[in-house]
mmCIF file of C-alpha atoms in Angstrom:
data_model
loop_
_atom_site.group_PDB
_atom_site.id
_atom_site.type_symbol
_atom_site.label_atom_id
_atom_site.label_comp_id
_atom_site.label_asym_id
_atom_site.label_seq_id
_atom_site.Cartn_x
_atom_site.Cartn_y
_atom_site.Cartn_z
ATOM 1 C CA MET A 1 60.527 10.132 105.946
ATOM 2 C CA THR A 2 60.297 11.107 102.549
ATOM 3 C CA PRO A 3 56.405 11.143 101.631
ATOM 4 C CA GLN A 4 55.731 8.718 98.459
ATOM 5 C CA ARG A 5 53.430 10.114 95.850
ATOM 6 C CA ARG A 6 50.618 7.799 94.942
ATOM 7 C CA GLN A 7 51.031 6.802 91.278
ATOM 8 C CA ARG A 8 47.879 8.247 89.306
ATOM 9 C CA ARG A 9 46.738 5.972 86.709
ATOM 10 C CA ARG A 10 47.061 7.917 83.243
ATOM 11 C CA THR A 11 43.881 7.448 81.015
ATOM 12 C CA PRO A 12 44.876 7.800 77.359
ATOM 13 C CA GLY A 13 44.210 10.866 75.657
ATOM 14 C CA THR A 14 41.482 11.750 72.655
ATOM 15 C CA ALA A 15 44.050 11.182 70.145
ATOM 16 C CA VAL A 16 45.041 7.631 70.956
ATOM 17 C CA LEU A 17 41.347 7.067 71.199
ATOM 18 C CA VAL A 18 40.606 8.209 67.679
ATOM 19 C CA VAL A 19 43.927 6.199 66.367
ATOM 20 C CA SER A 20 42.665 3.005 68.149
ATOM 21 C CA PHE A 21 39.429 3.216 66.683
ATOM 22 C CA LEU A 22 40.569 4.320 63.067
ATOM 23 C CA GLY A 23 42.868 1.362 63.231
ATOM 24 C CA GLY A 24 40.384 -1.288 64.308
ATOM 25 C CA TYR A 25 37.766 0.226 61.821
ATOM 26 C CA CYS A 26 39.972 -0.181 59.069
ATOM 27 C CA ALA A 27 41.060 -3.615 60.166
ATOM 28 C CA SER A 28 37.453 -4.955 60.076
ATOM 29 C CA GLN A 29 36.906 -3.313 57.008
ATOM 30 C CA ALA A 30 39.813 -4.856 55.000
ATOM 31 C CA ALA A 31 38.782 -8.348 56.588
ATOM 32 C CA ALA A 32 35.391 -7.769 55.475
ATOM 33 C CA ALA A 33 36.481 -6.982 52.091
ATOM 34 C CA VAL A 34 38.315 -10.250 51.841
ATOM 35 C CA ARG A 35 35.550 -12.089 52.838
ATOM 36 C CA ARG A 36 33.506 -10.722 50.130
ATOM 37 C CA ALA A 37 36.069 -10.876 47.511
ATOM 38 C CA ARG A 38 36.108 -14.920 48.150
ATOM 39 C CA ALA A 39 32.787 -15.005 48.312
ATOM 40 C CA VAL A 40 32.121 -13.419 44.757
ATOM 41 C CA ARG A 41 35.109 -14.733 43.146
ATOM 42 C CA ARG A 42 33.683 -16.534 40.264
ATOM 43 C CA THR A 43 35.093 -17.921 37.290
ATOM 44 C CA PRO A 44 34.643 -16.017 34.026
ATOM 45 C CA ALA A 45 32.097 -18.714 32.654
ATOM 46 C CA GLU A 46 30.282 -18.276 35.720
ATOM 47 C CA VAL A 47 30.041 -14.473 35.437
ATOM 48 C CA ARG A 48 28.804 -15.074 31.698
ATOM 49 C CA ARG A 49 26.128 -17.285 32.934
ATOM 50 C CA VAL A 50 24.730 -15.198 35.436
ATOM 51 C CA ASP A 51 25.169 -12.267 33.319
ATOM 52 C CA GLY A 52 23.093 -14.357 30.416
ATOM 53 C CA ARG A 53 20.392 -15.564 32.858
ATOM 54 C CA ARG A 54 19.663 -11.967 33.815
ATOM 55 C CA ILE A 55 19.394 -10.770 30.442
ATOM 56 C CA VAL A 56 17.272 -13.763 29.445
ATOM 57 C CA HIS A 57 14.610 -13.170 32.453
ATOM 58 C CA SER A 58 14.680 -9.502 31.943
ATOM 59 C CA ALA A 59 14.079 -9.755 28.438
ATOM 60 C CA SER A 60 10.762 -8.259 27.140
ATOM 61 C CA ASP A 61 10.745 -10.811 24.097
ATOM 62 C CA ALA A 62 9.796 -14.490 24.845
ATOM 63 C CA ILE A 63 12.518 -16.491 24.632
ATOM 64 C CA LEU A 64 12.833 -20.582 24.509
ATOM 65 C CA SER A 65 15.487 -23.222 24.291
ATOM 66 C CA ILE A 66 14.185 -26.279 22.578
ATOM 67 C CA ASP A 67 15.669 -29.656 22.040
ATOM 68 C CA GLU A 68 16.082 -31.814 18.665
ATOM 69 C CA GLU A 69 12.760 -33.310 19.722
ATOM 70 C CA ALA A 70 10.868 -29.746 20.001
ATOM 71 C CA VAL A 71 10.611 -30.150 23.599
ATOM 72 C CA ILE A 72 10.914 -27.007 25.609
ATOM 73 C CA VAL A 73 13.547 -27.163 28.182
ATOM 74 C CA PHE A 74 13.998 -23.187 29.277
ATOM 75 C CA ALA A 75 11.408 -20.421 28.821
ATOM 76 C CA ASN A 76 11.703 -16.990 30.354
ATOM 77 C CA PRO A 77 9.056 -15.337 32.099
ATOM 78 C CA ALA A 78 7.998 -13.217 28.971
ATOM 79 C CA ALA A 79 7.397 -16.260 27.253
ATOM 80 C CA ALA A 80 5.281 -17.572 29.896
ATOM 81 C CA HIS A 81 3.234 -14.223 30.285
ATOM 82 C CA MET A 82 2.796 -14.273 26.527
ATOM 83 C CA PHE A 83 0.995 -17.866 26.303
ATOM 84 C CA ALA A 84 -0.761 -17.151 29.491
ATOM 85 C CA THR A 85 0.856 -19.790 31.797
ATOM 86 C CA SER A 86 3.867 -20.637 33.827
ATOM 87 C CA VAL A 87 7.350 -21.169 33.300
ATOM 88 C CA ALA A 88 7.128 -24.450 35.147
ATOM 89 C CA ASN A 89 4.023 -25.643 32.833
ATOM 90 C CA MET A 90 6.092 -24.648 29.627
ATOM 91 C CA ARG A 91 9.225 -26.720 30.753
ATOM 92 C CA GLY A 92 9.039 -30.240 29.278
ATOM 93 C CA SER A 93 6.154 -29.503 27.143
ATOM 94 C CA SER A 94 6.125 -29.892 23.347
ATOM 95 C CA LEU A 95 6.464 -26.844 21.085
ATOM 96 C CA ALA A 96 3.078 -27.894 19.427
ATOM 97 C CA ARG A 97 1.423 -26.986 22.532
ATOM 98 C CA PHE A 98 2.339 -23.148 22.087
ATOM 99 C CA ILE A 99 2.802 -22.833 18.460
ATOM 100 C CA GLN A 100 0.611 -24.173 15.716
ATOM 101 C CA ALA A 101 1.933 -26.544 13.552
ATOM 102 C CA PRO A 102 2.348 -26.028 9.833
ATOM 103 C CA GLY A 103 1.264 -29.571 9.092
ATOM 104 C CA ARG A 104 1.047 -32.960 10.470
ATOM 105 C CA ASP A 105 4.635 -33.897 10.132
ATOM 106 C CA ALA A 106 6.263 -31.248 11.900
ATOM 107 C CA ASN A 107 8.437 -33.004 14.160
ATOM 108 C CA LEU A 108 11.699 -31.022 14.343
ATOM 109 C CA PRO A 109 11.793 -27.326 15.661
ATOM 110 C CA LEU A 110 12.593 -26.157 12.155
ATOM 111 C CA ASP A 111 9.304 -27.709 11.049
ATOM 112 C CA TYR A 112 7.644 -24.798 12.895
ATOM 113 C CA PHE A 113 9.489 -22.340 10.711
ATOM 114 C CA PRO A 114 9.508 -23.219 7.562
ATOM 115 C CA ALA A 115 11.773 -21.324 4.915
ATOM 116 C CA GLY A 116 8.691 -20.981 2.349
ATOM 117 C CA GLY A 117 6.258 -20.022 5.355
ATOM 118 C CA GLY A 118 6.631 -16.185 4.630
ATOM 119 C CA ARG A 119 8.681 -13.284 6.524
ATOM 120 C CA ALA A 120 6.754 -11.316 8.804
ATOM 121 C CA GLY A 121 8.738 -8.387 7.807
ATOM 122 C CA ARG A 122 11.259 -6.915 9.931
ATOM 123 C CA ARG A 123 14.106 -9.098 9.422
ATOM 124 C CA ALA A 124 15.079 -11.853 7.212
ATOM 125 C CA THR A 125 15.104 -14.415 9.673
ATOM 126 C CA ASP A 126 11.525 -13.425 10.804
ATOM 127 C CA TYR A 127 8.498 -15.701 10.180
ATOM 128 C CA ALA A 128 4.987 -15.469 10.839
ATOM 129 C CA VAL A 129 3.561 -18.040 13.046
ATOM 130 C CA THR A 130 0.306 -18.749 15.046
ATOM 131 C CA GLY A 131 0.564 -18.903 18.947
ATOM 132 C CA ILE A 132 -1.784 -20.933 20.968
ATOM 133 C CA ARG A 133 -2.550 -19.494 24.570
ATOM 134 C CA ALA A 134 -3.095 -21.580 27.344
ATOM 135 C CA ASN A 135 -6.996 -21.310 27.183
ATOM 136 C CA GLY A 136 -6.762 -22.335 23.236
ATOM 137 C CA GLN A 137 -6.851 -18.474 21.706
ATOM 138 C CA LEU A 138 -4.652 -18.410 18.783
ATOM 139 C CA PHE A 139 -2.731 -15.191 18.103
ATOM 140 C CA PRO A 140 -0.060 -13.719 15.814
ATOM 141 C CA ILE A 141 3.598 -14.423 16.307
ATOM 142 C CA GLU A 142 6.522 -12.788 14.772
ATOM 143 C CA GLY A 143 9.457 -15.381 15.692
ATOM 144 C CA SER A 144 12.937 -16.603 14.621
ATOM 145 C CA ILE A 145 14.828 -19.598 15.184
ATOM 146 C CA SER A 146 18.754 -20.547 15.758
ATOM 147 C CA SER A 147 20.794 -23.379 16.700
ATOM 148 C CA ILE A 148 23.945 -24.252 18.650
ATOM 149 C CA GLU A 149 25.565 -27.165 19.419
ATOM 150 C CA GLN A 150 26.390 -28.298 22.825
ATOM 151 C CA ASP A 151 27.501 -31.598 24.150
ATOM 152 C CA GLY A 152 26.784 -33.183 20.809
ATOM 153 C CA ARG A 153 23.329 -32.282 20.346
ATOM 154 C CA LEU A 154 21.472 -29.362 18.726
ATOM 155 C CA VAL A 155 20.043 -26.644 21.020
ATOM 156 C CA TYR A 156 17.405 -24.191 19.231
ATOM 157 C CA THR A 157 16.602 -20.812 20.521
ATOM 158 C CA VAL A 158 13.382 -19.317 19.678
ATOM 159 C CA ILE A 159 12.778 -15.814 19.932
ATOM 160 C CA LEU A 160 9.045 -14.795 19.737
ATOM 161 C CA ARG A 161 6.957 -11.634 19.371
ATOM 162 C CA ASP A 162 3.387 -11.106 19.915
ATOM 163 C CA VAL A 163 2.050 -8.955 17.021
ATOM 164 C CA SER A 164 -1.335 -8.868 17.556
ATOM 165 C CA GLU A 165 -1.688 -5.115 18.028
ATOM 166 C CA ARG A 166 0.388 -4.527 14.645
ATOM 167 C CA HIS A 167 -1.995 -7.064 12.830
ATOM 168 C CA LEU A 168 -5.038 -5.209 14.329
ATOM 169 C CA VAL A 169 -3.617 -1.904 13.291
ATOM 170 C CA GLN A 170 -2.705 -3.248 9.720
ATOM 171 C CA GLN A 171 -6.475 -4.863 9.395
ATOM 172 C CA LYS A 172 -7.722 -1.325 10.365
ATOM 173 C CA LEU A 173 -5.424 0.229 7.537
ATOM 174 C CA ALA A 174 -6.346 -2.459 5.271
ATOM 175 C CA ARG A 175 -10.282 -1.739 5.724
ATOM 176 C CA SER A 176 -9.928 1.964 5.472
ATOM 177 C CA HIS A 177 -7.859 1.611 2.422
ATOM 178 C CA ASP A 178 -10.764 -0.774 0.935
ATOM 179 C CA GLN A 179 -13.121 1.807 2.072
ATOM 180 C CA LEU A 180 -11.615 4.468 0.040
ATOM 181 C CA ARG A 181 -11.043 2.246 -2.917
ATOM 182 C CA GLN A 182 -15.059 1.565 -3.131
ATOM 183 C CA LEU A 183 -15.536 5.392 -2.436
ATOM 184 C CA SER A 184 -13.612 6.313 -5.037
ATOM 185 C CA SER A 185 -15.262 3.695 -7.344
ATOM 186 C CA ALA A 186 -18.585 5.028 -6.273
ATOM 187 C CA LEU A 187 -17.660 8.696 -7.137
ATOM 188 C CA GLN A 188 -16.490 7.739 -10.385
ATOM 189 C CA THR A 189 -19.486 6.027 -11.270
ATOM 190 C CA ILE A 190 -21.943 9.041 -9.920
ATOM 191 C CA ARG A 191 -19.659 11.339 -11.813
ATOM 192 C CA GLU A 192 -20.089 9.209 -14.811
ATOM 193 C CA GLU A 193 -23.748 8.969 -14.470
ATOM 194 C CA GLU A 194 -23.918 12.680 -14.097
ATOM 195 C CA ARG A 195 -21.827 13.547 -16.973
ATOM 196 C CA THR A 196 -24.121 10.950 -19.107
ATOM 197 C CA HIS A 197 -27.271 12.692 -17.753
ATOM 198 C CA ILE A 198 -25.990 16.092 -18.500
ATOM 199 C CA ALA A 199 -24.726 15.026 -22.219
ATOM 200 C CA ARG A 200 -27.877 13.815 -23.129
ATOM 201 C CA GLU A 201 -30.115 16.660 -21.844
ATOM 202 C CA LEU A 202 -27.627 19.039 -23.731
ATOM 203 C CA HIS A 203 -28.426 16.924 -26.908
ATOM 204 C CA ASP A 204 -31.865 16.050 -26.407
ATOM 205 C CA ASP A 205 -33.252 19.585 -25.394
ATOM 206 C CA LEU A 206 -30.949 22.184 -26.276
ATOM 207 C CA GLY A 207 -29.770 20.302 -29.213
ATOM 208 C CA GLN A 208 -33.293 20.034 -30.490
ATOM 209 C CA LEU A 209 -34.125 23.877 -29.844
ATOM 210 C CA LEU A 210 -31.021 24.794 -31.808
ATOM 211 C CA ALA A 211 -31.720 22.660 -34.735
ATOM 212 C CA SER A 212 -35.306 23.943 -34.749
ATOM 213 C CA LEU A 213 -33.978 27.532 -34.661
ATOM 214 C CA ARG A 214 -31.834 26.939 -37.493
ATOM 215 C CA MET A 215 -34.737 25.350 -39.643
ATOM 216 C CA ASP A 216 -36.743 28.597 -38.765
ATOM 217 C CA LEU A 217 -33.747 30.831 -39.936
ATOM 218 C CA THR A 218 -33.241 28.936 -43.113
ATOM 219 C CA LEU A 219 -36.946 29.492 -44.041
ATOM 220 C CA LEU A 220 -36.600 33.267 -43.504
ATOM 221 C CA GLN A 221 -33.352 33.134 -45.314
ATOM 222 C CA GLN A 222 -35.382 31.733 -48.449
ATOM 223 C CA ASP A 223 -37.692 34.889 -48.651
ATOM 224 C CA GLN A 224 -36.678 36.968 -51.447
ATOM 225 C CA LYS A 225 -38.746 40.189 -50.096
ATOM 226 C CA LEU A 226 -36.365 40.877 -47.390
ATOM 227 C CA PRO A 227 -34.273 43.745 -47.282
ATOM 228 C CA ASP A 228 -30.453 43.825 -47.558
ATOM 229 C CA VAL A 229 -30.050 44.765 -43.989
ATOM 230 C CA CYS A 230 -32.347 42.051 -42.370
ATOM 231 C CA ARG A 231 -30.435 39.398 -44.957
ATOM 232 C CA ARG A 232 -27.439 40.170 -43.258
ATOM 233 C CA LEU A 233 -28.529 40.173 -40.008
ATOM 234 C CA LEU A 234 -29.922 36.657 -40.642
ATOM 235 C CA ASP A 235 -26.344 35.381 -41.998
ATOM 236 C CA GLY A 236 -24.819 36.741 -38.778
ATOM 237 C CA MET A 237 -27.568 35.108 -36.991
ATOM 238 C CA GLU A 238 -26.522 31.745 -38.734
ATOM 239 C CA SER A 239 -22.874 32.013 -38.101
ATOM 240 C CA ASN A 240 -23.566 32.526 -34.627
ATOM 241 C CA LEU A 241 -26.218 29.781 -34.296
ATOM 242 C CA MET A 242 -23.911 26.959 -36.175
ATOM 243 C CA THR A 243 -20.980 28.205 -33.554
ATOM 244 C CA ALA A 244 -23.270 27.504 -30.754
ATOM 245 C CA ILE A 245 -24.174 23.992 -32.254
ATOM 246 C CA THR A 246 -20.714 23.031 -32.749
ATOM 247 C CA SER A 247 -19.867 24.240 -29.253
ATOM 248 C CA LEU A 248 -22.894 22.303 -27.886
ATOM 249 C CA ARG A 249 -21.517 19.198 -29.704
ATOM 250 C CA ARG A 250 -18.339 19.579 -28.415
ATOM 251 C CA ILE A 251 -19.237 20.112 -24.754
ATOM 252 C CA ALA A 252 -21.713 17.003 -24.686
ATOM 253 C CA SER A 253 -18.850 14.809 -26.519
ATOM 254 C CA ASN A 254 -16.691 15.647 -23.794
ATOM 255 C CA LEU A 255 -19.124 14.992 -21.163
ATOM 256 C CA ARG A 256 -20.181 11.483 -22.884
ATOM 257 C CA PRO A 257 -19.419 10.690 -26.467
ATOM 258 C CA ARG A 258 -22.246 9.176 -28.285
ATOM 259 C CA ALA A 259 -20.298 6.961 -30.231
ATOM 260 C CA LEU A 260 -19.541 4.992 -27.275
ATOM 261 C CA ASP A 261 -23.326 4.522 -26.600
ATOM 262 C CA GLU A 262 -24.329 4.189 -30.324
ATOM 263 C CA GLY A 263 -20.964 2.555 -31.801
ATOM 264 C CA GLY A 264 -18.822 1.140 -28.823
ATOM 265 C CA LEU A 265 -15.594 1.582 -27.406
ATOM 266 C CA TYR A 266 -13.441 1.167 -30.925
ATOM 267 C CA PHE A 267 -15.600 3.909 -32.593
ATOM 268 C CA ALA A 268 -15.549 6.091 -29.444
ATOM 269 C CA LEU A 269 -11.433 5.879 -29.473
ATOM 270 C CA ARG A 270 -11.267 6.575 -33.337
ATOM 271 C CA GLY A 271 -13.326 9.707 -32.688
ATOM 272 C CA LEU A 272 -11.406 10.745 -29.597
ATOM 273 C CA ARG A 273 -8.218 10.164 -31.929
ATOM 274 C CA ASP A 274 -8.992 12.130 -34.751
ATOM 275 C CA GLU A 275 -10.553 14.813 -32.466
ATOM 276 C CA TRP A 276 -6.932 15.120 -30.301
ATOM 277 C CA VAL A 277 -4.828 15.076 -33.272
ATOM 278 C CA GLU A 278 -6.927 17.846 -34.911
ATOM 279 C CA ARG A 279 -6.853 20.034 -31.645
ATOM 280 C CA HIS A 280 -2.783 19.367 -30.486
ATOM 281 C CA GLY A 281 -1.580 18.370 -34.328
ATOM 282 C CA ILE A 282 0.334 15.485 -32.994
ATOM 283 C CA GLU A 283 0.243 12.463 -35.058
ATOM 284 C CA CYS A 284 -1.612 9.566 -32.955
ATOM 285 C CA VAL A 285 -1.612 5.658 -34.244
ATOM 286 C CA LEU A 286 -4.682 3.499 -33.185
ATOM 287 C CA LEU A 287 -3.834 -0.283 -33.325
ATOM 288 C CA ALA A 288 -7.210 -2.104 -32.238
ATOM 289 C CA GLU A 289 -9.856 -4.425 -33.560
ATOM 290 C CA GLU A 290 -13.590 -3.710 -33.311
ATOM 291 C CA GLU A 291 -14.424 -7.368 -32.319
ATOM 292 C CA GLN A 292 -11.538 -7.117 -29.426
ATOM 293 C CA LEU A 293 -13.372 -4.079 -27.884
ATOM 294 C CA ARG A 294 -16.710 -5.569 -27.644
ATOM 295 C CA LEU A 295 -17.240 -4.742 -23.723
ATOM 296 C CA ASP A 296 -20.106 -3.758 -21.633
ATOM 297 C CA ASP A 297 -20.742 -0.253 -20.613
ATOM 298 C CA ALA A 298 -18.463 0.014 -17.300
ATOM 299 C CA ALA A 299 -15.620 -1.439 -19.004
ATOM 300 C CA SER A 300 -15.764 0.448 -21.887
ATOM 301 C CA THR A 301 -16.200 3.610 -19.834
ATOM 302 C CA ALA A 302 -13.338 3.062 -17.879
ATOM 303 C CA VAL A 303 -11.083 2.343 -20.770
ATOM 304 C CA PHE A 304 -11.954 5.084 -22.636
ATOM 305 C CA ARG A 305 -11.225 7.595 -19.757
ATOM 306 C CA ILE A 306 -8.267 6.001 -18.887
ATOM 307 C CA VAL A 307 -7.038 6.553 -22.584
ATOM 308 C CA GLN A 308 -8.501 10.174 -22.878
ATOM 309 C CA GLU A 309 -6.760 10.876 -19.317
ATOM 310 C CA ALA A 310 -3.489 9.535 -20.840
ATOM 311 C CA LEU A 311 -3.826 11.593 -23.963
ATOM 312 C CA THR A 312 -4.462 14.535 -22.058
ATOM 313 C CA ASN A 313 -1.441 14.227 -19.804
ATOM 314 C CA ILE A 314 0.661 13.915 -23.063
ATOM 315 C CA ALA A 315 -0.876 16.542 -24.583
ATOM 316 C CA ARG A 316 0.093 18.933 -21.565
ATOM 317 C CA HIS A 317 3.400 17.380 -20.351
ATOM 318 C CA ALA A 318 4.944 15.243 -22.880
ATOM 319 C CA ASP A 319 6.133 17.658 -25.509
ATOM 320 C CA ALA A 320 5.813 14.737 -27.894
ATOM 321 C CA THR A 321 5.352 14.481 -31.639
ATOM 322 C CA ARG A 322 3.830 10.888 -31.928
ATOM 323 C CA VAL A 323 1.733 8.773 -29.825
ATOM 324 C CA VAL A 324 0.851 5.075 -30.421
ATOM 325 C CA LEU A 325 -2.271 3.405 -28.746
ATOM 326 C CA ASN A 326 -2.183 -0.409 -29.000
ATOM 327 C CA LEU A 327 -4.944 -2.185 -27.442
ATOM 328 C CA ASP A 328 -4.974 -5.994 -27.881
ATOM 329 C CA ARG A 329 -7.251 -8.894 -26.057
ATOM 330 C CA THR A 330 -5.565 -12.366 -25.117
ATOM 331 C CA ASP A 331 -6.618 -14.795 -22.644
ATOM 332 C CA GLY A 332 -9.427 -12.772 -21.273
ATOM 333 C CA GLU A 333 -7.502 -9.664 -20.491
ATOM 334 C CA LEU A 334 -7.346 -6.603 -22.206
ATOM 335 C CA LEU A 335 -3.891 -5.228 -22.994
ATOM 336 C CA ILE A 336 -3.233 -1.764 -23.659
ATOM 337 C CA CYS A 337 0.120 0.000 -24.230
ATOM 338 C CA ILE A 338 0.096 3.699 -24.784
ATOM 339 C CA ARG A 339 3.721 5.004 -25.840
ATOM 340 C CA ASP A 340 4.899 8.649 -26.898
ATOM 341 C CA ASN A 341 8.573 10.044 -27.853
ATOM 342 C CA GLY A 342 8.308 13.010 -25.377
ATOM 343 C CA ARG A 343 10.446 13.897 -22.771
ATOM 344 C CA GLY A 344 9.533 11.113 -20.530
ATOM 345 C CA ILE A 345 8.278 10.883 -16.951
ATOM 346 C CA SER A 346 10.429 10.568 -13.308
ATOM 347 C CA SER A 347 9.606 8.859 -10.629
ATOM 348 C CA GLU A 348 9.251 12.142 -8.796
ATOM 349 C CA ASP A 349 6.372 13.430 -11.430
ATOM 350 C CA MET A 350 4.552 10.304 -10.732
ATOM 351 C CA GLU A 351 4.615 10.790 -6.864
ATOM 352 C CA LYS A 352 3.383 14.667 -6.861
ATOM 353 C CA VAL A 353 0.083 15.596 -5.144
ATOM 354 C CA GLU A 354 -0.832 17.361 -7.967
ATOM 355 C CA SER A 355 -0.627 14.151 -10.338
ATOM 356 C CA LEU A 356 -4.462 13.601 -9.927
ATOM 357 C CA GLY A 357 -4.766 12.438 -13.747
ATOM 358 C CA LEU A 358 -2.432 9.685 -12.873
ATOM 359 C CA VAL A 359 -4.296 8.942 -9.574
ATOM 360 C CA GLY A 360 -7.480 8.890 -11.526
ATOM 361 C CA MET A 361 -6.301 6.299 -14.038
ATOM 362 C CA ARG A 362 -4.769 3.986 -11.311
ATOM 363 C CA GLU A 363 -8.352 4.454 -9.797
ATOM 364 C CA ARG A 364 -10.075 3.102 -12.867
ATOM 365 C CA VAL A 365 -7.638 0.547 -13.516
ATOM 366 C CA TRP A 366 -7.865 -1.266 -9.860
ATOM 367 C CA ALA A 367 -11.666 -0.813 -9.995
ATOM 368 C CA LEU A 368 -11.543 -3.408 -12.772
ATOM 369 C CA HIS A 369 -9.101 -5.435 -10.786
ATOM 370 C CA GLY A 370 -6.321 -4.842 -13.404
ATOM 371 C CA GLU A 371 -2.577 -3.627 -13.243
ATOM 372 C CA ILE A 372 -1.287 -0.587 -14.403
ATOM 373 C CA ALA A 373 2.954 0.366 -14.956
ATOM 374 C CA ILE A 374 4.166 3.633 -15.811
ATOM 375 C CA SER A 375 7.872 3.883 -16.697
ATOM 376 C CA ALA A 376 10.320 5.809 -18.670
ATOM 377 C CA ASP A 377 12.710 2.900 -19.481
ATOM 378 C CA GLU A 378 12.661 3.173 -23.122
ATOM 379 C CA PRO A 379 13.643 6.673 -23.611
ATOM 380 C CA PRO A 380 12.870 9.004 -25.446
ATOM 381 C CA GLY A 381 9.242 9.187 -23.843
ATOM 382 C CA THR A 382 6.871 7.469 -21.523
ATOM 383 C CA ARG A 383 5.250 4.013 -21.721
ATOM 384 C CA ILE A 384 2.112 2.977 -19.877
ATOM 385 C CA ASP A 385 1.077 -0.659 -19.582
ATOM 386 C CA ILE A 386 -2.173 -1.739 -18.472
ATOM 387 C CA SER A 387 -3.704 -5.165 -17.987
ATOM 388 C CA ILE A 388 -7.202 -5.404 -17.314
ATOM 389 C CA PRO A 389 -9.291 -8.927 -16.667
ATOM 390 C CA VAL A 390 -12.298 -8.199 -19.104
ATOM 391 C CA GLY A 391 -13.827 -12.166 -19.287
ATOM 392 C CA ALA A 392 -16.668 -10.858 -17.652
ATOM 393 C CA HIS A 393 -17.518 -7.693 -19.291
ATOM 394 C CA ASP A 394 -18.341 -8.969 -22.534
ATOM 395 C CA HIS A 395 -20.752 -6.751 -24.345
ATOM 396 C CA VAL A 396 -24.474 -8.771 -24.608
ATOM 397 C CA GLU A 397 -26.600 -7.812 -27.577
ATOM 398 C CA ALA A 398 -30.188 -6.786 -26.253
ATOM 399 C CA PRO A 399 -32.454 -9.624 -27.397
ATOM 400 C CA ALA A 400 -34.695 -8.594 -30.478
ATOM 401 C CA SER A 401 -38.119 -7.654 -29.289
#
């Protein structure tokens, strides 16, 4: 008998197992991919709606949707955070609960953003409005509004930004600017007082001393017994003494012209004009009337210094041959026009850091709540137009004792 061999069960090899595993894995992954594709398959409109909601909810600006009756139908989390409330509390509420109405007749959404309400400054569509937090606190808002028609009705989209920090910074800058203006005005006043004091000291003390020396010198010169050598020395001393007196008068006049205190602004300007023409040889015409220039000391001093600084700048930089000073008073304002036929002035020259003369003129004008404009619109030359309200600066005569 032939022995029968017992059949042995063959186990699949390693390669077969790997192939079987990969096949099953790929089939399962393919099925899962099909299921995911079916699950996420949406229409383009649904995709846009989902993306739009995601963008609106993640926006840092407050976004509101409002119907035609100014009722909030949608608010994003940023809006709820801005007004210190919740999205649920904002939905269905009137816009007047969160934005201060400009008037009692504000019923429509556009009434809260009036065309003449003022721009906030960043874009042409931005308007400055006032927000109301849940606790009643008011705060500044920069907002814009747009509309779209949906199902025959208008839906308004409002975008709001809290600008409280920006307003605080602007207020600090404004306060700092006002303080600098006040400091500049105070320094100008102190400087003018010191100049007046020094001018009076020079005129009253040193001037009288020099005048006394001249009288003594004149008496000595009348002595006929003096030798010729002494007489020549006295003549030289008289010449030096007259030079000293002339220099003293010029220095004192530059510090504070006596005509400003004794005669008023008109005569001080005439003296300034005559001295300037004599020194620089430039024609200068003064068009003014004494009656219109009767101002108090503060306004007279400021106007005199403004004209003096303008003439100094013309002599230094303009290369002009003719200057016209026109001062006219009308409707409680003093209008000053200074024109020359020089080389003109550019905007770059006016913005130079070294242009301290122009800065001083502006500060004096602004200290009197006036306006100043410097231009070269009429070539050749430069024109300075100044308007100063002087109704409260009329000169009052002291009562007779």
